[in-house]
Amino acid sequence: KQEVTQIPAALSVPEGENLVLNCSFTDSAIYNLQWFRQDPGKGLTSLLLIQSSQREQTSGRLNASLDKSSGRSTLYIAASQPGDSATYLCAVTLGSNYKLTFGKGTLLTVNP
Amino acid sequence: SQTIHQWPATLVQPVGSPLSLECTVEGTSNPNLYWYRQAAGRGLQLLFYSVGIGQISSEVPQNLSASRPQDRQFILSSKKLLLSDSGFYLCAWSKGLAKNIQYFGAGTRLSVL
């Protein structure tokens, strides 16, 4: 059974700091991995999708890396801003099917 | 462009009462539709999945049911709510072979008291 773990559960940083969020998964035979953002009381917004054959994806100040063999992914946020404050969720799929397995998320607070 | 709507946004219901949450998708046809629950301290859990009208797959045994009466409408129901049904319910859709690229609604916060 695939399990996804995100560390830390919560993170508080001052504005402008670069930071890394971690995601690990137990079954390395993933099809892809996604990072989502969830604002309080809101739905999920997809940030980055990394296919199993890729090592990283970038979107603006966000960079996600994937090391499939070790079962790890990181989300790097450069020059953090208060507007980045949210919960960040990692999700993996084992095949090209519908089943996303989510971690519990990292609650990020960026202080002005 | 495609949009997904969920309502209500917030709901407070007594134990034993019925439940009906609705989700509709606009701007696409034949979407795959999903219901997730996010309970306190737990990750998102997939509850139901539908590939077409009247076709529902249940992922976990529970007190809830789902129906898809129209192509772009997905309903989550319960005949008698339990305290453990409290949580944040999210509807999502995907298209075609890219089933794992899912787009989420704004969610419904359900409190069962």
PDB file of C-alpha atoms in Angstrom:
ATOM      1  CA  LYS A   1       0.000   0.000   0.000  1.00  0.00           C
ATOM      2  CA  GLN A   2       1.379   3.387  -1.042  1.00  0.00           C
ATOM      3  CA  GLU A   3       1.996   5.806   1.819  1.00  0.00           C
ATOM      4  CA  VAL A   4       2.979   9.440   1.417  1.00  0.00           C
ATOM      5  CA  THR A   5       4.673  11.378   4.195  1.00  0.00           C
ATOM      6  CA  GLN A   6       5.317  15.100   4.290  1.00  0.00           C
ATOM      7  CA  ILE A   7       7.843  16.736   6.547  1.00  0.00           C
ATOM      8  CA  PRO A   8       7.629  19.105   8.306  1.00  0.00           C
ATOM      9  CA  ALA A   9       3.952  19.218   9.249  1.00  0.00           C
ATOM     10  CA  ALA A  10       4.261  22.969   9.762  1.00  0.00           C
ATOM     11  CA  LEU A  11       6.861  25.564   8.888  1.00  0.00           C
ATOM     12  CA  SER A  12       7.117  29.255   9.729  1.00  0.00           C
ATOM     13  CA  VAL A  13       9.660  31.461   7.956  1.00  0.00           C
ATOM     14  CA  PRO A  14      10.345  35.170   7.540  1.00  0.00           C
ATOM     15  CA  GLU A  15       9.539  36.801   4.237  1.00  0.00           C
ATOM     16  CA  GLY A  16      12.284  36.514   1.619  1.00  0.00           C
ATOM     17  CA  GLU A  17      13.650  33.211   2.839  1.00  0.00           C
ATOM     18  CA  ASN A  18      14.184  30.268   0.501  1.00  0.00           C
ATOM     19  CA  LEU A  19      12.613  27.063   1.788  1.00  0.00           C
ATOM     20  CA  VAL A  20      12.221  23.371   1.035  1.00  0.00           C
ATOM     21  CA  LEU A  21       9.237  21.126   1.657  1.00  0.00           C
ATOM     22  CA  ASN A  22       9.733  17.382   1.668  1.00  0.00           C
ATOM     23  CA  CYS A  23       7.613  14.500   0.450  1.00  0.00           C
ATOM     24  CA  SER A  24       8.444  10.785   0.632  1.00  0.00           C
ATOM     25  CA  PHE A  25       6.546   7.781  -0.706  1.00  0.00           C
ATOM     26  CA  THR A  26       6.922   4.087   0.048  1.00  0.00           C
ATOM     27  CA  ASP A  27       6.349   2.560  -3.405  1.00  0.00           C
ATOM     28  CA  SER A  28       8.845   3.951  -5.910  1.00  0.00           C
ATOM     29  CA  ALA A  29       6.898   2.610  -8.929  1.00  0.00           C
ATOM     30  CA  ILE A  30       4.980   5.843  -9.317  1.00  0.00           C
ATOM     31  CA  TYR A  31       3.524   7.170 -12.553  1.00  0.00           C
ATOM     32  CA  ASN A  32       3.776  10.808 -11.528  1.00  0.00           C
ATOM     33  CA  LEU A  33       3.871  13.137  -8.554  1.00  0.00           C
ATOM     34  CA  GLN A  34       1.993  16.364  -8.032  1.00  0.00           C
ATOM     35  CA  TRP A  35       2.308  19.286  -5.664  1.00  0.00           C
ATOM     36  CA  PHE A  36      -0.858  21.152  -4.716  1.00  0.00           C
ATOM     37  CA  ARG A  37      -1.572  24.273  -2.743  1.00  0.00           C
ATOM     38  CA  GLN A  38      -4.595  24.564  -0.441  1.00  0.00           C
ATOM     39  CA  ASP A  39      -5.623  27.869   1.097  1.00  0.00           C
ATOM     40  CA  PRO A  40      -7.585  27.694   4.378  1.00  0.00           C
ATOM     41  CA  GLY A  41     -11.080  26.355   3.810  1.00  0.00           C
ATOM     42  CA  LYS A  42     -10.557  26.160   0.061  1.00  0.00           C
ATOM     43  CA  GLY A  43     -10.065  23.568  -2.629  1.00  0.00           C
ATOM     44  CA  LEU A  44      -6.770  22.428  -4.123  1.00  0.00           C
ATOM     45  CA  THR A  45      -4.776  24.190  -6.808  1.00  0.00           C
ATOM     46  CA  SER A  46      -2.277  22.161  -8.801  1.00  0.00           C
ATOM     47  CA  LEU A  47       1.196  23.714  -8.741  1.00  0.00           C
ATOM     48  CA  LEU A  48       3.517  21.257 -10.461  1.00  0.00           C
ATOM     49  CA  LEU A  49       3.259  17.820 -12.021  1.00  0.00           C
ATOM     50  CA  ILE A  50       6.380  15.670 -12.448  1.00  0.00           C
ATOM     51  CA  GLN A  51       6.219  12.579 -14.618  1.00  0.00           C
ATOM     52  CA  SER A  52       8.144   9.535 -13.380  1.00  0.00           C
ATOM     53  CA  SER A  53      10.718   9.990 -16.160  1.00  0.00           C
ATOM     54  CA  GLN A  54      11.470  13.569 -15.132  1.00  0.00           C
ATOM     55  CA  ARG A  55      13.817  14.878 -12.455  1.00  0.00           C
ATOM     56  CA  GLU A  56      12.316  18.307 -11.906  1.00  0.00           C
ATOM     57  CA  GLN A  57       9.756  20.883 -12.923  1.00  0.00           C
ATOM     58  CA  THR A  58       9.835  24.632 -12.494  1.00  0.00           C
ATOM     59  CA  SER A  59       7.121  27.270 -12.376  1.00  0.00           C
ATOM     60  CA  GLY A  60       8.145  30.789 -11.420  1.00  0.00           C
ATOM     61  CA  ARG A  61       9.606  30.723  -7.920  1.00  0.00           C
ATOM     62  CA  LEU A  62       8.703  27.065  -7.466  1.00  0.00           C
ATOM     63  CA  ASN A  63      10.914  24.116  -8.307  1.00  0.00           C
ATOM     64  CA  ALA A  64       9.934  20.525  -7.647  1.00  0.00           C
ATOM     65  CA  SER A  65      12.402  17.670  -7.855  1.00  0.00           C
ATOM     66  CA  LEU A  66      11.821  13.951  -7.974  1.00  0.00           C
ATOM     67  CA  ASP A  67      14.129  11.100  -6.991  1.00  0.00           C
ATOM     68  CA  LYS A  68      12.010   8.088  -7.762  1.00  0.00           C
ATOM     69  CA  SER A  69      14.539   5.478  -6.689  1.00  0.00           C
ATOM     70  CA  SER A  70      14.770   6.887  -3.181  1.00  0.00           C
ATOM     71  CA  GLY A  71      11.070   7.708  -2.971  1.00  0.00           C
ATOM     72  CA  ARG A  72      11.532  11.425  -2.412  1.00  0.00           C
ATOM     73  CA  SER A  73      10.402  14.745  -3.793  1.00  0.00           C
ATOM     74  CA  THR A  74      11.128  18.273  -2.700  1.00  0.00           C
ATOM     75  CA  LEU A  75       9.337  21.536  -3.376  1.00  0.00           C
ATOM     76  CA  TYR A  76      11.676  24.510  -3.323  1.00  0.00           C
ATOM     77  CA  ILE A  77      10.165  27.976  -2.908  1.00  0.00           C
ATOM     78  CA  ALA A  78      12.490  30.881  -3.611  1.00  0.00           C
ATOM     79  CA  ALA A  79      12.186  34.300  -2.030  1.00  0.00           C
ATOM     80  CA  SER A  80       9.077  33.406  -0.054  1.00  0.00           C
ATOM     81  CA  GLN A  81       6.231  35.928   0.276  1.00  0.00           C
ATOM     82  CA  PRO A  82       3.332  36.213   2.748  1.00  0.00           C
ATOM     83  CA  GLY A  83       1.018  35.227  -0.116  1.00  0.00           C
ATOM     84  CA  ASP A  84       2.743  31.837  -0.216  1.00  0.00           C
ATOM     85  CA  SER A  85       1.193  31.002   3.165  1.00  0.00           C
ATOM     86  CA  ALA A  86      -0.957  27.904   2.648  1.00  0.00           C
ATOM     87  CA  THR A  87      -0.918  24.143   3.057  1.00  0.00           C
ATOM     88  CA  TYR A  88       1.157  22.331   0.458  1.00  0.00           C
ATOM     89  CA  LEU A  89       0.122  18.805  -0.457  1.00  0.00           C
ATOM     90  CA  CYS A  90       2.043  16.126  -2.293  1.00  0.00           C
ATOM     91  CA  ALA A  91       0.227  13.350  -4.177  1.00  0.00           C
ATOM     92  CA  VAL A  92       1.402  10.349  -6.191  1.00  0.00           C
ATOM     93  CA  THR A  93      -0.188   7.869  -8.567  1.00  0.00           C
ATOM     94  CA  LEU A  94       1.005   4.321  -9.197  1.00  0.00           C
ATOM     95  CA  GLY A  95      -0.350   4.106 -12.700  1.00  0.00           C
ATOM     96  CA  SER A  96      -2.115   6.212 -15.296  1.00  0.00           C
ATOM     97  CA  ASN A  97      -5.303   5.814 -13.351  1.00  0.00           C
ATOM     98  CA  TYR A  98      -7.348   8.007 -11.135  1.00  0.00           C
ATOM     99  CA  LYS A  99      -6.069   7.108  -7.714  1.00  0.00           C
ATOM    100  CA  LEU A 100      -4.099   9.921  -6.126  1.00  0.00           C
ATOM    101  CA  THR A 101      -2.505   9.122  -2.757  1.00  0.00           C
ATOM    102  CA  PHE A 102      -2.026  12.299  -0.750  1.00  0.00           C
ATOM    103  CA  GLY A 103       0.241  13.236   2.105  1.00  0.00           C
ATOM    104  CA  LYS A 104      -1.179  15.147   5.050  1.00  0.00           C
ATOM    105  CA  GLY A 105       0.460  18.357   3.905  1.00  0.00           C
ATOM    106  CA  THR A 106       2.832  20.997   5.223  1.00  0.00           C
ATOM    107  CA  LEU A 107       1.302  24.162   6.644  1.00  0.00           C
ATOM    108  CA  LEU A 108       3.532  27.048   5.570  1.00  0.00           C
ATOM    109  CA  THR A 109       3.395  30.469   7.193  1.00  0.00           C
ATOM    110  CA  VAL A 110       5.482  33.273   5.721  1.00  0.00           C
ATOM    111  CA  ASN A 111       5.740  36.183   8.134  1.00  0.00           C
ATOM    112  CA  PRO A 112       6.069  39.744   6.811  1.00  0.00           C
TER     113      PRO A 112
ATOM    114  CA  SER B   1     -12.863  27.183 -19.896  1.00  0.00           C
ATOM    115  CA  GLN B   2     -13.941  24.550 -17.424  1.00  0.00           C
ATOM    116  CA  THR B   3     -15.301  25.330 -13.982  1.00  0.00           C
ATOM    117  CA  ILE B   4     -16.445  23.182 -11.104  1.00  0.00           C
ATOM    118  CA  HIS B   5     -19.061  24.233  -8.583  1.00  0.00           C
ATOM    119  CA  GLN B   6     -19.817  22.779  -5.171  1.00  0.00           C
ATOM    120  CA  TRP B   7     -22.553  23.725  -2.761  1.00  0.00           C
ATOM    121  CA  PRO B   8     -23.210  24.470  -0.075  1.00  0.00           C
ATOM    122  CA  ALA B   9     -19.893  25.892   1.093  1.00  0.00           C
ATOM    123  CA  THR B  10     -20.695  25.206   4.737  1.00  0.00           C
ATOM    124  CA  LEU B  11     -23.204  22.888   6.345  1.00  0.00           C
ATOM    125  CA  VAL B  12     -24.072  22.073   9.947  1.00  0.00           C
ATOM    126  CA  GLN B  13     -26.279  19.027  10.402  1.00  0.00           C
ATOM    127  CA  PRO B  14     -27.491  17.020  13.427  1.00  0.00           C
ATOM    128  CA  VAL B  15     -26.567  13.370  13.843  1.00  0.00           C
ATOM    129  CA  GLY B  16     -29.080  11.137  12.085  1.00  0.00           C
ATOM    130  CA  SER B  17     -30.152  13.728   9.514  1.00  0.00           C
ATOM    131  CA  PRO B  18     -29.833  13.189   5.744  1.00  0.00           C
ATOM    132  CA  LEU B  19     -27.189  14.753   3.553  1.00  0.00           C
ATOM    133  CA  SER B  20     -27.014  15.900  -0.038  1.00  0.00           C
ATOM    134  CA  LEU B  21     -23.972  17.677  -1.464  1.00  0.00           C
ATOM    135  CA  GLU B  22     -23.929  18.657  -5.103  1.00  0.00           C
ATOM    136  CA  CYS B  23     -21.124  19.159  -7.583  1.00  0.00           C
ATOM    137  CA  THR B  24     -21.437  20.305 -11.182  1.00  0.00           C
ATOM    138  CA  VAL B  25     -18.856  20.823 -13.899  1.00  0.00           C
ATOM    139  CA  GLU B  26     -19.173  23.289 -16.767  1.00  0.00           C
ATOM    140  CA  GLY B  27     -17.288  23.577 -20.011  1.00  0.00           C
ATOM    141  CA  THR B  28     -16.544  19.906 -20.650  1.00  0.00           C
ATOM    142  CA  SER B  29     -18.359  16.676 -21.416  1.00  0.00           C
ATOM    143  CA  ASN B  30     -17.868  13.113 -20.167  1.00  0.00           C
ATOM    144  CA  PRO B  31     -15.642  14.121 -17.280  1.00  0.00           C
ATOM    145  CA  ASN B  32     -14.439  11.655 -14.684  1.00  0.00           C
ATOM    146  CA  LEU B  33     -15.781  12.829 -11.342  1.00  0.00           C
ATOM    147  CA  TYR B  34     -14.503  12.270  -7.809  1.00  0.00           C
ATOM    148  CA  TRP B  35     -15.551  12.855  -4.218  1.00  0.00           C
ATOM    149  CA  TYR B  36     -12.831  13.238  -1.583  1.00  0.00           C
ATOM    150  CA  ARG B  37     -12.995  13.790   2.164  1.00  0.00           C
ATOM    151  CA  GLN B  38     -10.419  15.632   4.203  1.00  0.00           C
ATOM    152  CA  ALA B  39     -10.806  14.917   7.904  1.00  0.00           C
ATOM    153  CA  ALA B  40      -8.901  16.705  10.651  1.00  0.00           C
ATOM    154  CA  GLY B  41      -5.356  15.335  10.938  1.00  0.00           C
ATOM    155  CA  ARG B  42      -5.731  13.094   7.929  1.00  0.00           C
ATOM    156  CA  GLY B  43      -4.883  13.377   4.261  1.00  0.00           C
ATOM    157  CA  LEU B  44      -7.387  13.547   1.452  1.00  0.00           C
ATOM    158  CA  GLN B  45      -9.213  10.265   1.039  1.00  0.00           C
ATOM    159  CA  LEU B  46     -10.927   9.289  -2.205  1.00  0.00           C
ATOM    160  CA  LEU B  47     -14.516   8.245  -1.487  1.00  0.00           C
ATOM    161  CA  PHE B  48     -16.136   7.745  -4.911  1.00  0.00           C
ATOM    162  CA  TYR B  49     -15.172   7.792  -8.556  1.00  0.00           C
ATOM    163  CA  SER B  50     -17.433   7.969 -11.624  1.00  0.00           C
ATOM    164  CA  VAL B  51     -16.588   7.532 -15.308  1.00  0.00           C
ATOM    165  CA  GLY B  52     -20.119   8.135 -16.582  1.00  0.00           C
ATOM    166  CA  ILE B  53     -23.813   8.540 -15.826  1.00  0.00           C
ATOM    167  CA  GLY B  54     -24.939   5.952 -13.302  1.00  0.00           C
ATOM    168  CA  GLN B  55     -21.425   4.483 -12.951  1.00  0.00           C
ATOM    169  CA  ILE B  56     -20.076   4.798  -9.418  1.00  0.00           C
ATOM    170  CA  SER B  57     -17.065   3.130  -7.812  1.00  0.00           C
ATOM    171  CA  SER B  58     -16.740   3.207  -4.048  1.00  0.00           C
ATOM    172  CA  GLU B  59     -13.248   3.335  -2.658  1.00  0.00           C
ATOM    173  CA  VAL B  60     -13.930   2.822   1.039  1.00  0.00           C
ATOM    174  CA  PRO B  61     -16.875   1.350   2.939  1.00  0.00           C
ATOM    175  CA  GLN B  62     -18.751   4.067   4.744  1.00  0.00           C
ATOM    176  CA  ASN B  63     -22.027   5.693   5.604  1.00  0.00           C
ATOM    177  CA  LEU B  64     -22.147   7.673   2.353  1.00  0.00           C
ATOM    178  CA  SER B  65     -23.311   7.061  -1.204  1.00  0.00           C
ATOM    179  CA  ALA B  66     -22.864   8.858  -4.499  1.00  0.00           C
ATOM    180  CA  SER B  67     -24.956   9.262  -7.628  1.00  0.00           C
ATOM    181  CA  ARG B  68     -24.432  10.718 -11.060  1.00  0.00           C
ATOM    182  CA  PRO B  69     -27.849  11.510 -12.539  1.00  0.00           C
ATOM    183  CA  GLN B  70     -26.431  13.681 -15.341  1.00  0.00           C
ATOM    184  CA  ASP B  71     -23.157  13.807 -17.224  1.00  0.00           C
ATOM    185  CA  ARG B  72     -21.776  16.763 -15.300  1.00  0.00           C
ATOM    186  CA  GLN B  73     -23.526  16.346 -11.970  1.00  0.00           C
ATOM    187  CA  PHE B  74     -22.222  14.365  -9.032  1.00  0.00           C
ATOM    188  CA  ILE B  75     -24.108  14.065  -5.751  1.00  0.00           C
ATOM    189  CA  LEU B  76     -22.880  12.834  -2.376  1.00  0.00           C
ATOM    190  CA  SER B  77     -25.584  11.587  -0.010  1.00  0.00           C
ATOM    191  CA  SER B  78     -26.275   9.995   3.306  1.00  0.00           C
ATOM    192  CA  LYS B  79     -29.536   8.756   4.819  1.00  0.00           C
ATOM    193  CA  LYS B  80     -28.340   9.230   8.415  1.00  0.00           C
ATOM    194  CA  LEU B  81     -25.264  11.255   9.270  1.00  0.00           C
ATOM    195  CA  LEU B  82     -22.764  10.138  11.889  1.00  0.00           C
ATOM    196  CA  LEU B  83     -20.410  12.319  13.918  1.00  0.00           C
ATOM    197  CA  SER B  84     -17.526  10.733  12.011  1.00  0.00           C
ATOM    198  CA  ASP B  85     -18.905  12.098   8.734  1.00  0.00           C
ATOM    199  CA  SER B  86     -17.706  15.589   9.702  1.00  0.00           C
ATOM    200  CA  GLY B  87     -14.996  16.912   7.427  1.00  0.00           C
ATOM    201  CA  PHE B  88     -14.177  18.888   4.335  1.00  0.00           C
ATOM    202  CA  TYR B  89     -15.634  17.360   1.157  1.00  0.00           C
ATOM    203  CA  LEU B  90     -14.046  18.074  -2.171  1.00  0.00           C
ATOM    204  CA  CYS B  91     -15.313  17.302  -5.631  1.00  0.00           C
ATOM    205  CA  ALA B  92     -12.883  16.984  -8.533  1.00  0.00           C
ATOM    206  CA  TRP B  93     -12.940  16.223 -12.236  1.00  0.00           C
ATOM    207  CA  SER B  94     -10.512  14.942 -14.833  1.00  0.00           C
ATOM    208  CA  LYS B  95     -10.684  14.240 -18.529  1.00  0.00           C
ATOM    209  CA  GLY B  96      -9.905  11.288 -20.718  1.00  0.00           C
ATOM    210  CA  LEU B  97      -6.688   9.353 -20.224  1.00  0.00           C
ATOM    211  CA  ALA B  98      -5.211  12.027 -17.945  1.00  0.00           C
ATOM    212  CA  LYS B  99      -7.256  10.764 -15.045  1.00  0.00           C
ATOM    213  CA  ASN B 100      -4.717  11.731 -12.446  1.00  0.00           C
ATOM    214  CA  ILE B 101      -4.644  15.394 -13.513  1.00  0.00           C
ATOM    215  CA  GLN B 102      -7.588  16.415 -11.416  1.00  0.00           C
ATOM    216  CA  TYR B 103      -9.176  19.815 -10.871  1.00  0.00           C
ATOM    217  CA  PHE B 104     -10.807  20.507  -7.544  1.00  0.00           C
ATOM    218  CA  GLY B 105     -13.827  22.468  -6.406  1.00  0.00           C
ATOM    219  CA  ALA B 106     -13.842  24.878  -3.475  1.00  0.00           C
ATOM    220  CA  GLY B 107     -15.163  22.261  -1.057  1.00  0.00           C
ATOM    221  CA  THR B 108     -17.968  21.900   1.486  1.00  0.00           C
ATOM    222  CA  ARG B 109     -17.258  22.080   5.200  1.00  0.00           C
ATOM    223  CA  LEU B 110     -19.629  19.621   6.942  1.00  0.00           C
ATOM    224  CA  SER B 111     -20.036  19.666  10.704  1.00  0.00           C
ATOM    225  CA  VAL B 112     -22.179  16.933  12.216  1.00  0.00           C
ATOM    226  CA  LEU B 113     -23.263  17.769  15.767  1.00  0.00           C
TER     227      LEU B 113
END
